[in-house]
Amino acid sequence: MNSNLEPMVELFLFESRQMIEQLEEITMNAEGSEGGFSEEELQNLFRIAHTIKGSSGMMMIQNIANLTHSLEDIFCMLQKNPEVFTDYSEIYEVIFNSIDFISKELDKIANNQEADGDHSSIVSKISVLRALEEGESCENMKSQGEKQKEEPKEEHFYIPKAQSTGQERYFKAHIEFEENTEMINIRGFTIVNELESMSEQLTHYPENLLEEKAGEKIQQEGLHIFLSYQGEQEDLQEVLEKSLYVSQVTLEEITNPKEFYQHFDHKKNFQEQKGGKEEKPFSFGEAPQSSAKKETGDETVIKSNKMISVHTEKLDMLMNLVGELVVSETLVSENPDLEGLSINNFRKASRRHKKIINELQDISMSLRMIPLTGTFNKMKRIIRDMSRELDKKVDFHIRGEETEVDKNVVDSISDPLMHMIRNAADHGIEPERERLEKGKEGTGEIILSAKNVGSEVWIQIKDDGRGLDVEKIYQKALDKGLTDIPREDLSETEIFSFIFSPSFSTKDSVSEFSGRGVGMDVVHQNIDRVGGKTVVESEVDVGTTFIIKIPLTLAIIPGMTVSVGDGFYTVPIHEIGECFRPKAKDIIRDESENEVILIRGKSYPIIRIHERFSVPNSVTELHRGVLVMIEKEMNSYCIFVDALIGEHQVVVKGLPQYLNKVQGVAGCSLLGSGEISLILDTEILSRAEIL
Amino acid sequence: MSVEEKDLYIEEDTQKDKYLSFVIGSEEYAIDIKYVTEIIGFQPITEVPELPEYIKGIINLRGKIIPIIDVRLRFKKVFKEYTDRTCVIVINIDSLDVGFIVDGVSEVLSILEDQIVAPPSAETGFSNKYIKGIAKNRDQVKLILDCYRILESEDLEKLVEV
């Protein structure tokens, strides 16, 4: 997220994005199930719409506020009369449109632009829907008139916090303000706000104090407040009288609780509808001031109370410090000064110390981990839109979405994943008729799943579509000059990997969603950047499976540390094929003195690190050093180093900005001894060699 | 005046006219104390390939990786073996941390503004680009270092080419 935004704006964006994600999820669920929204879902939807309205209103983002206001109308309507619509599809459509619109506007705000999108078309759609409802709605609803009809979405400051305790006393207050008081409604609002903190239950009339109309009403009739209070009547009186601009206060105790509760009538009705949920009363809305903070939906209360949002920068700082702590711990416990000393108590203490630090490291690592749920749910939406657009029936299943991955990794796989899902739906799944002809079920299936495998996460995208045609791909690769190797010498996997080459698309026509031929190579690049790999398995007419293997985290990688001269270098373990000491006879020199080694019938170029980086004092005879094979899909090669030091979990650090342009070094990491080892950028190393 | 500005003002005030002086060869140099974070003894440097000779590499300063510049080499003087006297002055400019290797650090001293004269301009053939002033302090002359100039690399290379 853009860090130079105002904290307030940032918070607003963050929360609104979460809200619309929820909105989307609920709607997706409802669409998937028969019979539309459940009672509870409607409440949630309403609450979300209301919260967004409140906070965007506060941020002066009018179009979002207006749009969510109309959404509220719809949800409210559905709550009252769920049978109004027999066909919910239009409602879903409107909700999805609204979601898209809001996220677009949020993006604009995030980029410091005006949120200037035109929401009128969606709002007018909504009013069409509403008009429809009005025509069909039952008579008594109509007769209640406009004011009452909208009642439930008005602001009620009904804040039930706990069960009544018995000593509760009920009061009715009538407050009049001095004449010519400006913004009389806001004055009233201030008083109500103050009372809320003292009272268990409170309602007032006029209800919506933030509307200007309320001001006029108060002017004429005064402000009526009904509240429960446990203390003395005098205290209340005093609070009210002390309030600014108040001219007259009448405070009466209501002895009959029934009389008191009738002011909460519409609330009670609603709770009864919900069915036996009285113990957990729920409030419709809150003052916009507090709406962003105070969630009131039953479930979300629990969730949001247990979550706090932290800036990733802070997490990075924490990670750095913990990494440091790990290193400095080693410096203490393995200090050379301690050698040969018999210091049992010290050793005991330092073992304990180490254990705690390791635990701390684990926890601080886990802070950065977030589940894939959000990313996966986005895919649901894509499939939904596509199956409509392309008129294909697709069953979409998600598995293992709770798998957690580093935040950075999640961010960088979101796009590739989206692309591959689109591919699967567009290229993979056949149209219904074609499927039936092939003897498959008419509805295609796409499964998106994730699981932990060692220190990797495997994300699998599996479709039961037409599959990849090996011969067709090979032919295409040949035509485009991507290969000149005879067909017999290539394995299927190798041929499939051609689809990751730039400008390779076997799809003949271009559709809105995919097939421009710029896709898969970008996918591949993105995944490669986070140290991931993509594997393709496919069979014609059975389906295609893409497996994305990505490391759990970017911050700590398993690496092989090697030495060259006096320095240390680290190669990410997942790139190493094997390490071995070469025999002089295996090494061939070509005409330009490039060294090549033959391993199992394949030739690999040798890159001598000491030459490449001009490191003095290193081993120069190949048979006395070690070759490390770097495996790449296209060009594997070997690097020549002095010796292997060992395998470690290394904390990846960037090089200082000042040195940014070093070729072949991806970053650095600290060894247990406090020394620095340079992490080799295997991609650049080989490229420079080709040049 | 905002709180931040005020803080800055106070900080600048206490550091005003304070300089850290150090030795390279027979010359005494001085650097504005507001840039200096700390002074550390010489420690092994990790070499980084493909860098100009005067950037010796990087060191690990309590988890922060900072580049190290040998000021001696930057001034195109001959390399001198590092000894116990060799120090690394860690400076921070525009949130960039860099270490300067110098032959030795002398003291912190006050140099008033009116004690500093501008170096001779380049037109007179005075070619040292890294000095922004010459100060006469007691009976010694100190050359005041321009930290920015030391860090700029392209500029220098262009000059050398010319």
Tab-separated table of C-alpha atoms in Angstrom, chain A residues 257-497:
chain	number	residue	atom	x	y	z
A	257	PRO	CA	-40.108	-0.808	32.128
A	258	LYS	CA	-42.677	-1.797	29.542
A	259	GLU	CA	-43.355	1.778	28.778
A	260	PHE	CA	-39.671	2.260	28.387
A	261	TYR	CA	-39.189	-0.675	26.101
A	262	GLN	CA	-41.920	0.325	23.751
A	263	HIS	CA	-39.527	2.928	22.451
A	264	PHE	CA	-37.360	0.090	21.393
A	265	ASP	CA	-40.183	-1.710	19.764
A	266	HIS	CA	-38.960	-1.953	16.239
A	267	LYS	CA	-35.749	-3.323	17.603
A	268	LYS	CA	-37.427	-6.032	19.525
A	269	ASN	CA	-39.463	-7.079	16.591
A	270	PHE	CA	-36.398	-7.473	14.633
A	271	GLN	CA	-34.699	-9.575	17.198
A	272	GLU	CA	-37.647	-11.869	17.375
A	273	GLN	CA	-37.445	-12.329	13.660
A	274	LYS	CA	-33.944	-13.472	14.061
A	275	GLY	CA	-35.209	-16.114	16.363
A	276	GLY	CA	-34.104	-16.333	19.938
A	277	LYS	CA	-31.130	-14.128	19.650
A	278	GLU	CA	-32.209	-11.634	22.237
A	279	GLU	CA	-29.182	-12.169	24.328
A	280	LYS	CA	-27.003	-10.761	21.687
A	281	PRO	CA	-28.901	-7.728	20.535
A	282	PHE	CA	-27.584	-6.235	17.406
A	283	SER	CA	-27.664	-2.678	16.345
A	284	PHE	CA	-28.383	-1.475	12.923
A	285	GLY	CA	-26.127	1.368	12.544
A	286	GLU	CA	-23.787	3.562	14.356
A	287	ALA	CA	-22.691	7.087	14.154
A	288	PRO	CA	-20.410	7.514	11.188
A	289	GLN	CA	-17.715	8.718	13.567
A	290	SER	CA	-17.425	5.356	15.143
A	291	SER	CA	-18.543	3.131	12.349
A	292	ALA	CA	-15.100	2.304	11.087
A	293	LYS	CA	-14.015	1.012	14.435
A	294	LYS	CA	-16.990	-0.581	16.044
A	295	GLU	CA	-18.166	-3.680	14.291
A	296	THR	CA	-21.445	-4.964	15.565
A	297	GLY	CA	-22.319	-8.033	13.546
A	298	ASP	CA	-22.173	-10.963	15.935
A	299	GLU	CA	-19.454	-12.889	14.166
A	300	THR	CA	-17.304	-10.037	13.140
A	301	VAL	CA	-17.151	-8.652	16.615
A	302	ILE	CA	-15.131	-11.622	17.666
A	303	LYS	CA	-12.956	-11.541	14.605
A	304	SER	CA	-12.157	-7.881	14.570
A	305	ASN	CA	-11.389	-7.799	18.235
A	306	LYS	CA	-8.737	-10.410	17.784
A	307	MET	CA	-7.133	-8.790	14.796
A	308	ILE	CA	-5.112	-5.693	14.506
A	309	SER	CA	-3.601	-4.408	11.342
A	310	VAL	CA	0.068	-3.605	11.370
A	311	HIS	CA	2.100	-1.886	8.741
A	312	THR	CA	4.290	-4.377	6.909
A	313	GLU	CA	7.224	-2.052	7.356
A	314	LYS	CA	7.066	-2.641	11.077
A	315	LEU	CA	6.964	-6.379	10.526
A	316	ASP	CA	10.008	-6.127	8.306
A	317	MET	CA	11.809	-4.208	10.995
A	318	LEU	CA	10.881	-6.827	13.545
A	319	MET	CA	12.072	-9.594	11.248
A	320	ASN	CA	15.354	-7.805	10.781
A	321	LEU	CA	15.886	-7.384	14.459
A	322	VAL	CA	15.038	-10.960	15.231
A	323	GLY	CA	17.420	-12.092	12.524
A	324	GLU	CA	20.035	-9.991	14.242
A	325	LEU	CA	19.218	-11.493	17.570
A	326	VAL	CA	19.742	-14.971	16.167
A	327	VAL	CA	23.134	-14.010	14.862
A	328	SER	CA	24.231	-12.227	17.980
A	329	GLU	CA	23.103	-15.163	20.076
A	330	THR	CA	25.492	-17.364	18.140
A	331	LEU	CA	28.203	-14.778	18.627
A	332	VAL	CA	27.751	-15.021	22.378
A	333	SER	CA	27.227	-18.723	22.869
A	334	GLU	CA	29.947	-19.728	20.443
A	335	ASN	CA	32.317	-17.007	21.392
A	336	PRO	CA	35.934	-18.111	20.883
A	337	ASP	CA	36.785	-16.754	24.343
A	338	LEU	CA	34.652	-19.491	25.849
A	339	GLU	CA	36.583	-22.275	24.192
A	340	GLY	CA	37.878	-24.909	26.543
A	341	LEU	CA	36.164	-23.419	29.578
A	342	SER	CA	34.043	-25.638	31.736
A	343	ILE	CA	31.072	-23.401	32.293
A	344	ASN	CA	28.116	-25.681	32.640
A	345	ASN	CA	25.740	-23.157	34.075
A	346	PHE	CA	26.500	-20.728	31.322
A	347	ARG	CA	25.887	-23.395	28.695
A	348	LYS	CA	22.600	-24.305	30.274
A	349	ALA	CA	21.477	-20.719	30.381
A	350	SER	CA	22.556	-20.068	26.844
A	351	ARG	CA	20.742	-23.141	25.536
A	352	ARG	CA	17.587	-21.842	27.109
A	353	HIS	CA	18.281	-18.462	25.632
A	354	LYS	CA	18.707	-19.983	22.199
A	355	LYS	CA	15.455	-21.869	22.483
A	356	ILE	CA	13.521	-18.741	23.299
A	357	ILE	CA	15.136	-16.882	20.472
A	358	ASN	CA	14.268	-19.635	18.040
A	359	GLU	CA	10.691	-19.503	19.169
A	360	LEU	CA	10.678	-15.767	18.777
A	361	GLN	CA	11.988	-16.205	15.268
A	362	ASP	CA	9.247	-18.655	14.400
A	363	ILE	CA	6.587	-16.354	15.703
A	364	SER	CA	7.866	-13.267	14.019
A	365	MET	CA	8.013	-15.243	10.800
A	366	SER	CA	4.451	-16.357	11.222
A	367	LEU	CA	3.336	-12.759	11.606
A	368	ARG	CA	3.997	-12.199	7.961
A	369	MET	CA	2.061	-15.246	6.931
A	370	ILE	CA	-1.440	-14.772	5.648
A	371	PRO	CA	-3.845	-17.396	4.372
A	372	LEU	CA	-4.516	-17.691	0.672
A	373	THR	CA	-8.245	-17.363	1.281
A	374	GLY	CA	-8.492	-13.838	-0.041
A	375	THR	CA	-6.599	-14.581	-3.218
A	376	PHE	CA	-8.541	-17.748	-3.839
A	377	ASN	CA	-11.868	-16.073	-3.318
A	378	LYS	CA	-11.004	-13.514	-5.947
A	379	MET	CA	-10.702	-16.405	-8.364
A	380	LYS	CA	-14.255	-17.453	-7.605
A	381	ARG	CA	-15.410	-14.159	-8.888
A	382	ILE	CA	-13.363	-14.473	-12.042
A	383	ILE	CA	-14.751	-17.879	-12.814
A	384	ARG	CA	-18.236	-16.583	-12.221
A	385	ASP	CA	-17.820	-13.679	-14.618
A	386	MET	CA	-16.132	-15.810	-17.225
A	387	SER	CA	-18.592	-18.626	-17.229
A	388	ARG	CA	-21.271	-16.059	-17.947
A	389	GLU	CA	-19.328	-14.298	-20.628
A	390	LEU	CA	-18.166	-17.447	-22.371
A	391	ASP	CA	-21.381	-19.322	-21.725
A	392	LYS	CA	-19.599	-22.309	-20.280
A	393	LYS	CA	-20.710	-24.147	-17.220
A	394	VAL	CA	-17.909	-24.401	-14.750
A	395	ASP	CA	-17.847	-25.931	-11.301
A	396	PHE	CA	-15.162	-24.219	-9.309
A	397	HIS	CA	-13.757	-25.824	-6.193
A	398	ILE	CA	-11.306	-24.429	-3.739
A	399	ARG	CA	-9.289	-26.540	-1.393
A	400	GLY	CA	-6.717	-25.752	1.219
A	401	GLU	CA	-7.297	-22.015	1.058
A	402	GLU	CA	-6.284	-21.765	4.701
A	403	THR	CA	-2.690	-22.495	3.725
A	404	GLU	CA	-0.527	-19.637	4.870
A	405	VAL	CA	2.104	-17.942	2.794
A	406	ASP	CA	4.312	-14.907	3.242
A	407	LYS	CA	2.532	-11.673	2.445
A	408	ASN	CA	4.977	-10.757	-0.313
A	409	VAL	CA	4.543	-14.124	-1.935
A	410	VAL	CA	0.781	-13.806	-1.861
A	411	ASP	CA	0.986	-10.427	-3.524
A	412	SER	CA	3.182	-11.672	-6.301
A	413	ILE	CA	1.242	-14.809	-7.127
A	414	SER	CA	-2.138	-13.175	-7.260
A	415	ASP	CA	-1.745	-11.996	-10.847
A	416	PRO	CA	-0.239	-15.163	-12.262
A	417	LEU	CA	-2.910	-17.200	-10.561
A	418	MET	CA	-5.628	-15.062	-12.022
A	419	HIS	CA	-4.128	-15.523	-15.429
A	420	MET	CA	-3.904	-19.261	-15.133
A	421	ILE	CA	-7.461	-19.511	-13.900
A	422	ARG	CA	-8.595	-17.504	-16.864
A	423	ASN	CA	-6.625	-19.745	-19.142
A	424	ALA	CA	-8.171	-22.792	-17.616
A	425	ALA	CA	-11.679	-21.468	-18.087
A	426	ASP	CA	-11.098	-20.005	-21.520
A	427	HIS	CA	-8.683	-22.426	-23.205
A	428	GLY	CA	-9.087	-25.455	-21.019
A	429	ILE	CA	-12.771	-26.037	-20.475
A	430	GLU	CA	-14.657	-26.764	-23.674
A	431	PRO	CA	-18.099	-25.391	-24.489
A	432	GLU	CA	-20.901	-27.549	-23.208
A	433	ARG	CA	-21.796	-29.116	-26.534
A	434	GLU	CA	-18.229	-30.098	-27.252
A	435	ARG	CA	-17.949	-31.686	-23.852
A	436	LEU	CA	-21.082	-33.709	-24.345
A	437	GLU	CA	-19.831	-34.896	-27.718
A	438	LYS	CA	-16.659	-36.088	-26.060
A	439	GLY	CA	-18.722	-38.009	-23.567
A	440	LYS	CA	-17.818	-35.753	-20.647
A	441	GLU	CA	-20.228	-34.103	-18.300
A	442	GLY	CA	-21.602	-30.852	-19.572
A	443	THR	CA	-20.270	-28.870	-16.655
A	444	GLY	CA	-16.536	-28.420	-16.544
A	445	GLU	CA	-14.585	-28.545	-13.346
A	446	ILE	CA	-11.721	-26.414	-12.158
A	447	ILE	CA	-10.056	-27.172	-8.872
A	448	LEU	CA	-7.803	-24.691	-7.183
A	449	SER	CA	-5.968	-26.154	-4.262
A	450	ALA	CA	-3.050	-25.354	-2.024
A	451	LYS	CA	-0.991	-27.433	0.328
A	452	ASN	CA	2.225	-27.326	2.256
A	453	VAL	CA	5.012	-29.535	1.029
A	454	GLY	CA	8.128	-29.113	3.108
A	455	SER	CA	9.189	-25.505	2.964
A	456	GLU	CA	7.167	-24.972	-0.158
A	457	VAL	CA	3.574	-24.333	-0.914
A	458	TRP	CA	2.139	-26.065	-3.916
A	459	ILE	CA	-0.737	-24.399	-5.625
A	460	GLN	CA	-2.497	-26.583	-8.084
A	461	ILE	CA	-4.862	-25.480	-10.803
A	462	LYS	CA	-6.573	-28.459	-12.304
A	463	ASP	CA	-9.157	-28.470	-15.054
A	464	ASP	CA	-10.849	-31.299	-16.842
A	465	GLY	CA	-10.833	-29.533	-20.159
A	466	ARG	CA	-9.318	-30.310	-23.509
A	467	GLY	CA	-5.755	-30.549	-22.284
A	468	LEU	CA	-2.569	-29.505	-23.970
A	469	ASP	CA	-1.612	-31.042	-27.263
A	470	VAL	CA	2.060	-31.958	-27.095
A	471	GLU	CA	2.481	-32.196	-30.862
A	472	LYS	CA	0.741	-28.899	-31.493
A	473	ILE	CA	2.927	-27.138	-28.967
A	474	TYR	CA	6.065	-28.670	-30.371
A	475	GLN	CA	5.058	-27.659	-33.894
A	476	LYS	CA	4.355	-24.130	-32.757
A	477	ALA	CA	7.631	-23.910	-30.887
A	478	LEU	CA	9.399	-25.088	-34.003
A	479	ASP	CA	7.573	-22.548	-36.150
A	480	LYS	CA	8.399	-19.726	-33.811
A	481	GLY	CA	12.010	-20.792	-33.693
A	482	LEU	CA	11.943	-21.539	-29.986
A	483	THR	CA	13.656	-24.844	-30.485
A	484	ASP	CA	15.545	-26.815	-33.100
A	485	ILE	CA	15.846	-30.025	-31.131
A	486	PRO	CA	14.262	-33.047	-32.795
A	487	ARG	CA	10.935	-34.151	-31.335
A	488	GLU	CA	12.293	-37.467	-30.099
A	489	ASP	CA	14.837	-35.774	-27.861
A	490	LEU	CA	12.311	-33.786	-25.909
A	491	SER	CA	10.253	-35.008	-23.009
A	492	GLU	CA	6.666	-33.931	-22.610
A	493	THR	CA	7.573	-31.736	-19.681
A	494	GLU	CA	10.169	-29.961	-21.747
A	495	ILE	CA	7.704	-29.356	-24.519
A	496	PHE	CA	5.083	-28.085	-22.111
A	497	SER	CA	7.581	-25.609	-20.760
